[in-house]
mmCIF file with all atom_site columns, C-alpha atoms in Angstrom:
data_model
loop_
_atom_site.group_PDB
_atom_site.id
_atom_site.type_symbol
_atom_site.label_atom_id
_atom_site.label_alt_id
_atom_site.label_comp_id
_atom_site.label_asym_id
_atom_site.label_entity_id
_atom_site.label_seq_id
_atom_site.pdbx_PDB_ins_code
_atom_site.Cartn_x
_atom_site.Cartn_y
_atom_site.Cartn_z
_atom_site.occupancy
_atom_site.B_iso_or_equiv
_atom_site.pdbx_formal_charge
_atom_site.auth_seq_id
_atom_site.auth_comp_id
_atom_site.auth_asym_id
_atom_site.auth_atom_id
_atom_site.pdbx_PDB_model_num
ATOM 1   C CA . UNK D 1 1   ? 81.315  104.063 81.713  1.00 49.00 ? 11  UNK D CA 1
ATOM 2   C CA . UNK D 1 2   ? 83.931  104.565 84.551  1.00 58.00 ? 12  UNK D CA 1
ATOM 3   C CA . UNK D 1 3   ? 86.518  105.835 82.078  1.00 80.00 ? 13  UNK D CA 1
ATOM 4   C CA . UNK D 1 4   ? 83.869  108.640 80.666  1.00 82.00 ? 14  UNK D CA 1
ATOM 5   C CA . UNK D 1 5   ? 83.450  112.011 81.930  1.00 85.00 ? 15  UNK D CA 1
ATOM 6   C CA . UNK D 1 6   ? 79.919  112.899 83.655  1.00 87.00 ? 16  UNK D CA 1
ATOM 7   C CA . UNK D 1 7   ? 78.966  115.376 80.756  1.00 89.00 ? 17  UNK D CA 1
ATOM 8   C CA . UNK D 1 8   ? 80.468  112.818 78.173  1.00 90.00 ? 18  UNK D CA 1
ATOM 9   C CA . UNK D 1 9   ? 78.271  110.508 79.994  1.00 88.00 ? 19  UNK D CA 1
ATOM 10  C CA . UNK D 1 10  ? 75.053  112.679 79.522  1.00 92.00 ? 20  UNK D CA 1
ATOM 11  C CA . UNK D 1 11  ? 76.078  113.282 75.730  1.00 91.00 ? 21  UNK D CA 1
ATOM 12  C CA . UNK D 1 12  ? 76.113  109.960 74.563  1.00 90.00 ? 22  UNK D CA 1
ATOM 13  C CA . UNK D 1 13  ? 72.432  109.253 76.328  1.00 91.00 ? 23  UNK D CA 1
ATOM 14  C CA . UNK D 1 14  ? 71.594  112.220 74.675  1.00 91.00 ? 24  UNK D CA 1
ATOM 15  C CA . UNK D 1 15  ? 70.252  113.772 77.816  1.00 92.00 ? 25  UNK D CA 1
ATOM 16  C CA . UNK D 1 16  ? 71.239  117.397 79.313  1.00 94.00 ? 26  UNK D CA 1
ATOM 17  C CA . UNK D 1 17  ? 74.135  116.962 81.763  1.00 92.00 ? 27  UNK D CA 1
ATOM 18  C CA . UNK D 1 18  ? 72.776  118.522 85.200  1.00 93.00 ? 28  UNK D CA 1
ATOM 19  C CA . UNK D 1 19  ? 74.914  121.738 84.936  1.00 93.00 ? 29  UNK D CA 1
ATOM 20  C CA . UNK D 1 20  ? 73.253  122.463 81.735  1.00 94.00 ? 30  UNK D CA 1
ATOM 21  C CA . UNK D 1 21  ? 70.092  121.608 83.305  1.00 95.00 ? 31  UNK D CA 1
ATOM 22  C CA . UNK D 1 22  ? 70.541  123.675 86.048  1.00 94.00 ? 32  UNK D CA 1
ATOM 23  C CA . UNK D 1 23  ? 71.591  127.092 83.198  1.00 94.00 ? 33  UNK D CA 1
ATOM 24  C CA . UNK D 1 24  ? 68.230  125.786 81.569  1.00 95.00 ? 34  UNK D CA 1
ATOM 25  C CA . UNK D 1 25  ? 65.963  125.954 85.027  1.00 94.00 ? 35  UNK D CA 1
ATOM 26  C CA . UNK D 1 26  ? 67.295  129.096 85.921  1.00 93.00 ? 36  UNK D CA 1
ATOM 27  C CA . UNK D 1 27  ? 66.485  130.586 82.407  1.00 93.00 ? 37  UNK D CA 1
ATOM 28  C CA . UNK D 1 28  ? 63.220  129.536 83.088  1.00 92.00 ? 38  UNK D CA 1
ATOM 29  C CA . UNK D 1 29  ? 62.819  131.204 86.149  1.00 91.00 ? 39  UNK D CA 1
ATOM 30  C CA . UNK D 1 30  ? 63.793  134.304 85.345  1.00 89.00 ? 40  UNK D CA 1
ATOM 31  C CA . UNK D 1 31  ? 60.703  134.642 83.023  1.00 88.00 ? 41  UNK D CA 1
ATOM 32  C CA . UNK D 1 32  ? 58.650  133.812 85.824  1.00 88.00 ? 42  UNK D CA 1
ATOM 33  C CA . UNK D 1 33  ? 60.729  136.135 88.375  1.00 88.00 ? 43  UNK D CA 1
ATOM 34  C CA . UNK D 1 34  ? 60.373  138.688 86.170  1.00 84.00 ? 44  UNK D CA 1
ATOM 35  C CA . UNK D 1 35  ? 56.624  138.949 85.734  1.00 84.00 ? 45  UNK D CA 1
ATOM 36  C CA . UNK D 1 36  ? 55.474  137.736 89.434  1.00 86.00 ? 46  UNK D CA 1
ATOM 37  C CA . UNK D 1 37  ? 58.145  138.752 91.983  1.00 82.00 ? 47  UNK D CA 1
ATOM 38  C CA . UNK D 1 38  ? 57.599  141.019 94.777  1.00 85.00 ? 48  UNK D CA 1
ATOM 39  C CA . UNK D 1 39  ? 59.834  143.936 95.245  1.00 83.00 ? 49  UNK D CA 1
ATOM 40  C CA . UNK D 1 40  ? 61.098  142.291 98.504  1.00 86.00 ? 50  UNK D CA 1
ATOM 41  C CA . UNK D 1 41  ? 62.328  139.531 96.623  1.00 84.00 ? 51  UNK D CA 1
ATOM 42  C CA . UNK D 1 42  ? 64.187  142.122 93.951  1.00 80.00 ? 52  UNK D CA 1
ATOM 43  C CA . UNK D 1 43  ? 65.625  143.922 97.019  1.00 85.00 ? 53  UNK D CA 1
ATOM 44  C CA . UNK D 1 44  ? 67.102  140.636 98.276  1.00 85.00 ? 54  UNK D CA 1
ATOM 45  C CA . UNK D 1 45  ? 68.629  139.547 95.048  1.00 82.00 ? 55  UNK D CA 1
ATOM 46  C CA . UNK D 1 46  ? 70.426  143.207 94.525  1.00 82.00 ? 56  UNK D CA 1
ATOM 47  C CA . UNK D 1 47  ? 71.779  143.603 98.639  1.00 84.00 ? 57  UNK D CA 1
ATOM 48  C CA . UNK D 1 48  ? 73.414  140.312 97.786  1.00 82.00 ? 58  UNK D CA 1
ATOM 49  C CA . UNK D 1 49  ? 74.334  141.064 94.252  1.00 81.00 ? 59  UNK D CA 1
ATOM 50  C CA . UNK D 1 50  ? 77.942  141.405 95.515  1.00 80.00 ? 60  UNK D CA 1
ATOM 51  C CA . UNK D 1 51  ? 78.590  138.377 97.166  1.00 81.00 ? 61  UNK D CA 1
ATOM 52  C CA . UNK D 1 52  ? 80.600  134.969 96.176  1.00 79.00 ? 62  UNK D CA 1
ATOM 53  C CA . UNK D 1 53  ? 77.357  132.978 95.678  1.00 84.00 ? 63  UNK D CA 1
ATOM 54  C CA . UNK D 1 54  ? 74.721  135.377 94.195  1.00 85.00 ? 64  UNK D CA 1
ATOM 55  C CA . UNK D 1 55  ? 72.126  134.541 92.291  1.00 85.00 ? 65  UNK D CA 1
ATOM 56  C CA . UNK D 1 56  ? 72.666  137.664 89.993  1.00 84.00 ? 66  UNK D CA 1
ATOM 57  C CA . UNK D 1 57  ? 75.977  136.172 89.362  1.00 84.00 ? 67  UNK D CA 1
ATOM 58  C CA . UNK D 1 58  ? 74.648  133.060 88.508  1.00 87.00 ? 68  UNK D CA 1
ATOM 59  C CA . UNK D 1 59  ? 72.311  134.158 85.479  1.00 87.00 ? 69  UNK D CA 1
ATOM 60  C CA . UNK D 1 60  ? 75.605  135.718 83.774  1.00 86.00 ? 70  UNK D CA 1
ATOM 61  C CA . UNK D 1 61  ? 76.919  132.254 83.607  1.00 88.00 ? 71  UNK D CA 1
ATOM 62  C CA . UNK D 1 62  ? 73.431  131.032 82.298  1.00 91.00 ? 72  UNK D CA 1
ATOM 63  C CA . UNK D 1 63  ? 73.167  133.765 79.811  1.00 90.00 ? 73  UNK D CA 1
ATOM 64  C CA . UNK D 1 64  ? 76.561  133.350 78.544  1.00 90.00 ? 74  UNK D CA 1
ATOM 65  C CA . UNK D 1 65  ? 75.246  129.439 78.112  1.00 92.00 ? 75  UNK D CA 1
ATOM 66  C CA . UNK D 1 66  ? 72.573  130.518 75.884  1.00 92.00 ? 76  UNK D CA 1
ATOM 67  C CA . UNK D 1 67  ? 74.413  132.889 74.156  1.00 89.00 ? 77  UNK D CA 1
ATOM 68  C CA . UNK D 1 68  ? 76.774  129.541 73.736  1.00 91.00 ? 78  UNK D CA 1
ATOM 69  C CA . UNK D 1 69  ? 74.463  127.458 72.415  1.00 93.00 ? 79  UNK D CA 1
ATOM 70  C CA . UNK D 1 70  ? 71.501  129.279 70.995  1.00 91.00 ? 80  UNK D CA 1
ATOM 71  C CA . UNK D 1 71  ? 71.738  128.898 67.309  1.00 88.00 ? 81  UNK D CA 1
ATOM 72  C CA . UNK D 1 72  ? 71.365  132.404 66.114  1.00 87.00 ? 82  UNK D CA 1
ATOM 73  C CA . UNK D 1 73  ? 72.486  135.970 67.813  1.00 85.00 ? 83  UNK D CA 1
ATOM 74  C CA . UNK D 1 74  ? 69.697  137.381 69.768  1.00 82.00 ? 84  UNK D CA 1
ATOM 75  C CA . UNK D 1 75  ? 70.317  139.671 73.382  1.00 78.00 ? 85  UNK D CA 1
ATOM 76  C CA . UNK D 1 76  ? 71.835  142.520 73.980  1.00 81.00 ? 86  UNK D CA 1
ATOM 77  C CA . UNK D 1 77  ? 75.479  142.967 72.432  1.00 74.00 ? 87  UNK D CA 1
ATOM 78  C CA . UNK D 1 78  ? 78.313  140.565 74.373  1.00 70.00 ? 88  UNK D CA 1
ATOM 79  C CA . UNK D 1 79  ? 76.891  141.704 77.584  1.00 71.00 ? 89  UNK D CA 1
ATOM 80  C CA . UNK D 1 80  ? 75.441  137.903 79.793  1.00 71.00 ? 90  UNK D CA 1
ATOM 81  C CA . UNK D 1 81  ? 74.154  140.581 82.967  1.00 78.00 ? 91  UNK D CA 1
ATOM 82  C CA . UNK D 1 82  ? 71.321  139.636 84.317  1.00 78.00 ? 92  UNK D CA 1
ATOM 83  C CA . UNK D 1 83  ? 70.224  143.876 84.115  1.00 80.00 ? 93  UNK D CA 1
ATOM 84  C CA . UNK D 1 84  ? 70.631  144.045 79.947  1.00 83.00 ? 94  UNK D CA 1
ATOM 85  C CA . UNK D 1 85  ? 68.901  140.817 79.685  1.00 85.00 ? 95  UNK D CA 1
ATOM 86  C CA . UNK D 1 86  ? 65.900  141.490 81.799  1.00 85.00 ? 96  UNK D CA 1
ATOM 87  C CA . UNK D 1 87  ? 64.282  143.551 78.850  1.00 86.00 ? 97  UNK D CA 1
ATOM 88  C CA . UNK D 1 88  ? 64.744  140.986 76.581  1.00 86.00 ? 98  UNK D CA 1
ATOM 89  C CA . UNK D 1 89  ? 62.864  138.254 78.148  1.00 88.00 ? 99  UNK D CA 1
ATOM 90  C CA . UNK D 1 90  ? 60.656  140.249 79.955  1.00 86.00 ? 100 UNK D CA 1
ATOM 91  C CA . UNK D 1 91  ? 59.128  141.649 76.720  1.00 88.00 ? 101 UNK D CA 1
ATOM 92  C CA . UNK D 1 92  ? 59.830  138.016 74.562  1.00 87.00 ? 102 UNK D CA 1
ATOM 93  C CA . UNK D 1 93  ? 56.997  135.770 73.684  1.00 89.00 ? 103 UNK D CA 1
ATOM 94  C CA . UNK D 1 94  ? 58.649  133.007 72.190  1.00 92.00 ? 104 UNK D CA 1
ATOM 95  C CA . UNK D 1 95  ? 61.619  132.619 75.564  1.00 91.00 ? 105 UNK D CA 1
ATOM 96  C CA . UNK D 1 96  ? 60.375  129.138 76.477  1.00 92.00 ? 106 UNK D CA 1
ATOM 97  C CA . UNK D 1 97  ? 61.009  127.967 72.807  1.00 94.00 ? 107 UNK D CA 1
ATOM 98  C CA . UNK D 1 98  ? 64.253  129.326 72.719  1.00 93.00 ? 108 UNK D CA 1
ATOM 99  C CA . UNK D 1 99  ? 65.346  127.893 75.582  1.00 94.00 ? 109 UNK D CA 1
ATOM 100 C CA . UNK D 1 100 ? 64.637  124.512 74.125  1.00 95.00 ? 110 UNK D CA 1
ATOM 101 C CA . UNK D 1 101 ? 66.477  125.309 71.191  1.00 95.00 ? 111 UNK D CA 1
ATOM 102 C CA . UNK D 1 102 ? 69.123  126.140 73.047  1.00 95.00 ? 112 UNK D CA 1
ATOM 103 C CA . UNK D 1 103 ? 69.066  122.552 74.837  1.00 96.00 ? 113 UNK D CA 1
ATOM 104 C CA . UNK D 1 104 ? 68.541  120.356 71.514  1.00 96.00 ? 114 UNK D CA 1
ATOM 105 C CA . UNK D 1 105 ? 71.558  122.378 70.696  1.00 95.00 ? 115 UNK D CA 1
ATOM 106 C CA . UNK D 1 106 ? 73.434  121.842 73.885  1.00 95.00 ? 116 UNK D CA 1
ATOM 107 C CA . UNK D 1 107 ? 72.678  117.808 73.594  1.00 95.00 ? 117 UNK D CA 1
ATOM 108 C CA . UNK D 1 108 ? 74.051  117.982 69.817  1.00 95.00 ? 118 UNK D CA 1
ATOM 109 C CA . UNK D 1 109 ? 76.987  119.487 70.659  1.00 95.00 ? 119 UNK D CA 1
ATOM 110 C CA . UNK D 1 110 ? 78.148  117.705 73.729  1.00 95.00 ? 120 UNK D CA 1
ATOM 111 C CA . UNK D 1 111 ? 76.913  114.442 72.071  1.00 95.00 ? 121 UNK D CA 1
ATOM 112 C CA . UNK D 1 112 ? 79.534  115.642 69.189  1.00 95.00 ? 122 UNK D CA 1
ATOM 113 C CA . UNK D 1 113 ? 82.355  115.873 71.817  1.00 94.00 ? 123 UNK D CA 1
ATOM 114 C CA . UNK D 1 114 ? 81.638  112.876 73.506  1.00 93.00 ? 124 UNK D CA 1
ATOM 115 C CA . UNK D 1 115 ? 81.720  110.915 70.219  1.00 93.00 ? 125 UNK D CA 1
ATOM 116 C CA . UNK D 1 116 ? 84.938  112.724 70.028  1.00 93.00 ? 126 UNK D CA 1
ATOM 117 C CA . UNK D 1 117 ? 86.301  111.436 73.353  1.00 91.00 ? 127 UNK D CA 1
ATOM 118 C CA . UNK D 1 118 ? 85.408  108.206 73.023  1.00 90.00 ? 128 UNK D CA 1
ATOM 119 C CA . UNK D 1 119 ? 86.892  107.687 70.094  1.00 91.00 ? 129 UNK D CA 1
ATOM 120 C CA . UNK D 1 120 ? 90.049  109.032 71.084  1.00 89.00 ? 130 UNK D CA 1
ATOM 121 C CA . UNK D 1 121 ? 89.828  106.677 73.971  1.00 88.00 ? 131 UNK D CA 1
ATOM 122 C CA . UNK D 1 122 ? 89.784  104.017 71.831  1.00 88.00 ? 132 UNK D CA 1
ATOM 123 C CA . UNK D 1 123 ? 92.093  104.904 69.228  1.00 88.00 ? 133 UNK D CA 1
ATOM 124 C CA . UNK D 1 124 ? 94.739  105.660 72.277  1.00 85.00 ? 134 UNK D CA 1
ATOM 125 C CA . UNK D 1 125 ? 93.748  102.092 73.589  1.00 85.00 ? 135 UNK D CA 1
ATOM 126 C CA . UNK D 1 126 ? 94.159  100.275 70.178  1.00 88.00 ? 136 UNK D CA 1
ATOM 127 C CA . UNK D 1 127 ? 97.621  102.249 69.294  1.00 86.00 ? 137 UNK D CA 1
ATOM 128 C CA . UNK D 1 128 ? 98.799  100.929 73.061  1.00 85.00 ? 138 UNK D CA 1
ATOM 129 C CA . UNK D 1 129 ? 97.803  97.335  72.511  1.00 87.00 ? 139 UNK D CA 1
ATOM 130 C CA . UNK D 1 130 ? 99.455  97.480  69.063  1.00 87.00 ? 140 UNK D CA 1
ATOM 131 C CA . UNK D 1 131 ? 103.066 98.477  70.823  1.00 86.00 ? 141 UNK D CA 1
ATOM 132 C CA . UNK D 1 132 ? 102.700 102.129 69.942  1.00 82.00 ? 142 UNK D CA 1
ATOM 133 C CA . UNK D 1 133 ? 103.846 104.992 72.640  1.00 80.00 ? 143 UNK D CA 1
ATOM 134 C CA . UNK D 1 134 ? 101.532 107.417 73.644  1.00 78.00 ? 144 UNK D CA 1
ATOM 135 C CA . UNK D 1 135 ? 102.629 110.907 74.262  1.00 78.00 ? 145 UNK D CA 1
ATOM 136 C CA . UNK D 1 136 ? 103.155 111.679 77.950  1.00 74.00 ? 146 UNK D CA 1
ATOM 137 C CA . UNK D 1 137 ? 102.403 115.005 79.770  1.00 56.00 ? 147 UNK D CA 1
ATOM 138 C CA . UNK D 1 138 ? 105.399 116.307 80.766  1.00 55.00 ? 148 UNK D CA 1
ATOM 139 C CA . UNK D 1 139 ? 106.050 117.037 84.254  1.00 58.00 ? 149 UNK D CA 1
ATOM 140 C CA . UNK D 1 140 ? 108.266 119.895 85.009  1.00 60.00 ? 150 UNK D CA 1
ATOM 141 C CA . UNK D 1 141 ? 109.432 119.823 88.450  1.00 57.00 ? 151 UNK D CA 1
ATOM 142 C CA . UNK D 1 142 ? 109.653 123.024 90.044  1.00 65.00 ? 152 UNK D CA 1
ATOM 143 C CA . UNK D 1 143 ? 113.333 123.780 91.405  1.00 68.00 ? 153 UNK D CA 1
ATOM 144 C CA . UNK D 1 144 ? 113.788 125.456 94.749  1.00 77.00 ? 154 UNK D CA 1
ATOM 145 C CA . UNK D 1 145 ? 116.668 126.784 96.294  1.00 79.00 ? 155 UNK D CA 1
ATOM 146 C CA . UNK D 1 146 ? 117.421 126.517 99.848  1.00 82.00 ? 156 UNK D CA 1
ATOM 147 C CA . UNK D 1 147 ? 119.226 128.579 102.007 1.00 83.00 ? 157 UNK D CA 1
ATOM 148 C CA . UNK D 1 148 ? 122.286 127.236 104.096 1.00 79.00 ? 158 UNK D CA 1
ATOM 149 C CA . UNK D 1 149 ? 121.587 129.409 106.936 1.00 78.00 ? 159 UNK D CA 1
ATOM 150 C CA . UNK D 1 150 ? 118.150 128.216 107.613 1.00 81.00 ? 160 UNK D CA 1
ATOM 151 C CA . UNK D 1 151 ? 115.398 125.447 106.574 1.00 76.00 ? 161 UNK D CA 1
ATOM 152 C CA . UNK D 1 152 ? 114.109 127.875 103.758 1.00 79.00 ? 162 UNK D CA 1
ATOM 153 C CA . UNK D 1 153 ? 113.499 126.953 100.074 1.00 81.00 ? 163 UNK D CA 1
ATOM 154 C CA . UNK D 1 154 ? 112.303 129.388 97.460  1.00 79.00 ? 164 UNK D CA 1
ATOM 155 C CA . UNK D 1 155 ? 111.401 129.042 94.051  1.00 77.00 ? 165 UNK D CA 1
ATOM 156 C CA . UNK D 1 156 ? 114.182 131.091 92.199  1.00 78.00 ? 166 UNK D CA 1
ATOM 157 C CA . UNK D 1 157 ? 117.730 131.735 92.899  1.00 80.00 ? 167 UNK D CA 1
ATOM 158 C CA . UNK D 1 158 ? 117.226 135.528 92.919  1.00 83.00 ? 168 UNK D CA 1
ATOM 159 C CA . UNK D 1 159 ? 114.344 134.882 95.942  1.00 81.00 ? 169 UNK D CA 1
ATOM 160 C CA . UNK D 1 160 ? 117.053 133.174 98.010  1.00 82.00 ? 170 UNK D CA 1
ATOM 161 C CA . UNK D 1 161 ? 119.802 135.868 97.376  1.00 83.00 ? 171 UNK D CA 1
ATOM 162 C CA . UNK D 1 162 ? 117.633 138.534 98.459  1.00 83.00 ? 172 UNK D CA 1
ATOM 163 C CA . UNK D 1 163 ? 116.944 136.263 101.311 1.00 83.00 ? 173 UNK D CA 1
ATOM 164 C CA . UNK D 1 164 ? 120.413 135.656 101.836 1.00 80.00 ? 174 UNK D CA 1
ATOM 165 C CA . UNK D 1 165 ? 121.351 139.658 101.494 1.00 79.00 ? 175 UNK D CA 1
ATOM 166 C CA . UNK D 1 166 ? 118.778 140.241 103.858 1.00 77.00 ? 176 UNK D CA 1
ATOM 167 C CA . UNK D 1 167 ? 119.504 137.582 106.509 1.00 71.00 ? 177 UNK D CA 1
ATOM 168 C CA . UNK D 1 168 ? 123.343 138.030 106.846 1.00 64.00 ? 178 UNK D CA 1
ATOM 169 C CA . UNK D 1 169 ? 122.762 141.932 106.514 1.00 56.00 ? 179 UNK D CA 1
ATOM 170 C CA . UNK D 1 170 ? 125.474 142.245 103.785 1.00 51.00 ? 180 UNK D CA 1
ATOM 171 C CA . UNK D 1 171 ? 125.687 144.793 100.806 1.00 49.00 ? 181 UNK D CA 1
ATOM 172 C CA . UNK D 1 172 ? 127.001 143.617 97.568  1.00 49.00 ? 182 UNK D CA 1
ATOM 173 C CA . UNK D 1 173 ? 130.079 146.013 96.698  1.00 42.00 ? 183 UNK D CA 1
ATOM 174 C CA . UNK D 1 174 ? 127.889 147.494 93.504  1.00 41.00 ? 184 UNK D CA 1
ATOM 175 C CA . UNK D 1 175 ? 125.220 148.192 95.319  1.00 49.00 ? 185 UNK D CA 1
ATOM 176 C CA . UNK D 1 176 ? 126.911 150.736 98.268  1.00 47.00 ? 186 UNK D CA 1
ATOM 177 C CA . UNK D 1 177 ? 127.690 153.227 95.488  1.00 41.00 ? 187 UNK D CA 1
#
């Protein structure tokens, strides 16, 4: 279990991992948000629309979950706004019992991928004991050039001859015509 990813984790015990629990609670809410809230509440929500954090913000990501995992196409278009989708559940009967299709269907498919991952695990494991090589991420190392004059170092060769043009104040004879 210390070799397993958190969702992977959640998938095999077949239980939601708590980022999909938290696009499920906040699907909830909104049903309830948009029947009982106050207008204060509403103006809140749009001043801080904008920022990093907002909750507005937050529903797209949930609404692009459910459009994810929900088995069959229902909201508006490609759009995961929290404005196209407030008709839609304001006006739908049935939203709690889609939402919980939309988590069986979330546990079946990361329970799918973690079956995957773990078997890779093991297959990698079993191909190592047996004296096979695994594949190894390459690691490019990125080169950097660095100036004589100075302490510099830049990442391409044309950085440090502008550098160097620009430090010793000299024009390349093509240039001056």
């Amino acid at each position: 279990p210390t070799h397993v990813d958190t969702v992977d984790l959640f998938g095999i015990a077949e239980i939601l991992a708590p980022c999909d629990q938290l696009h499920l609670a906040r699907l909830r809410y909104i049903k309830r948000i948009v029947q009982y809230c106050p207008t204060a509440l509403w103006t809140c929500l749009f001043a801080a629309k904008d920022s990093h954090n907002s909750w507005i913000t937050a529903c797209s990501q949930s609404f692009a979950w459910f459009r994810q995992f929900y088995p069959r196409p229902f909201g508006p278009g490609d759009d995961d706004s929290l404005f196209q989708w407030i008709p839609f559940v304001a006006m739908d009967t049935k939203w709690k019992g889609r939402l919980r299709a939309a988590a069986k269907a979330c546990k079946r498919h990361r329970r799918a991928v973690a079956e995957h991952h773990l078997w890779q695990k093991k297959f990698d494991r079993a191909f190592v004991e047996g004296g096979g090589v695994l594949p190894v991420m390459q690691v490019t190392q990125a080169e950097t050039w660095a100036c004589d004059s100075c302490t510099r170092t830049f990442a391409s060769r044309k950085a440090l001859a502008t550098h160097a043009g620009r430090r010793s104040e000299e024009r390349r004879v093509g240039k001056e015509c």
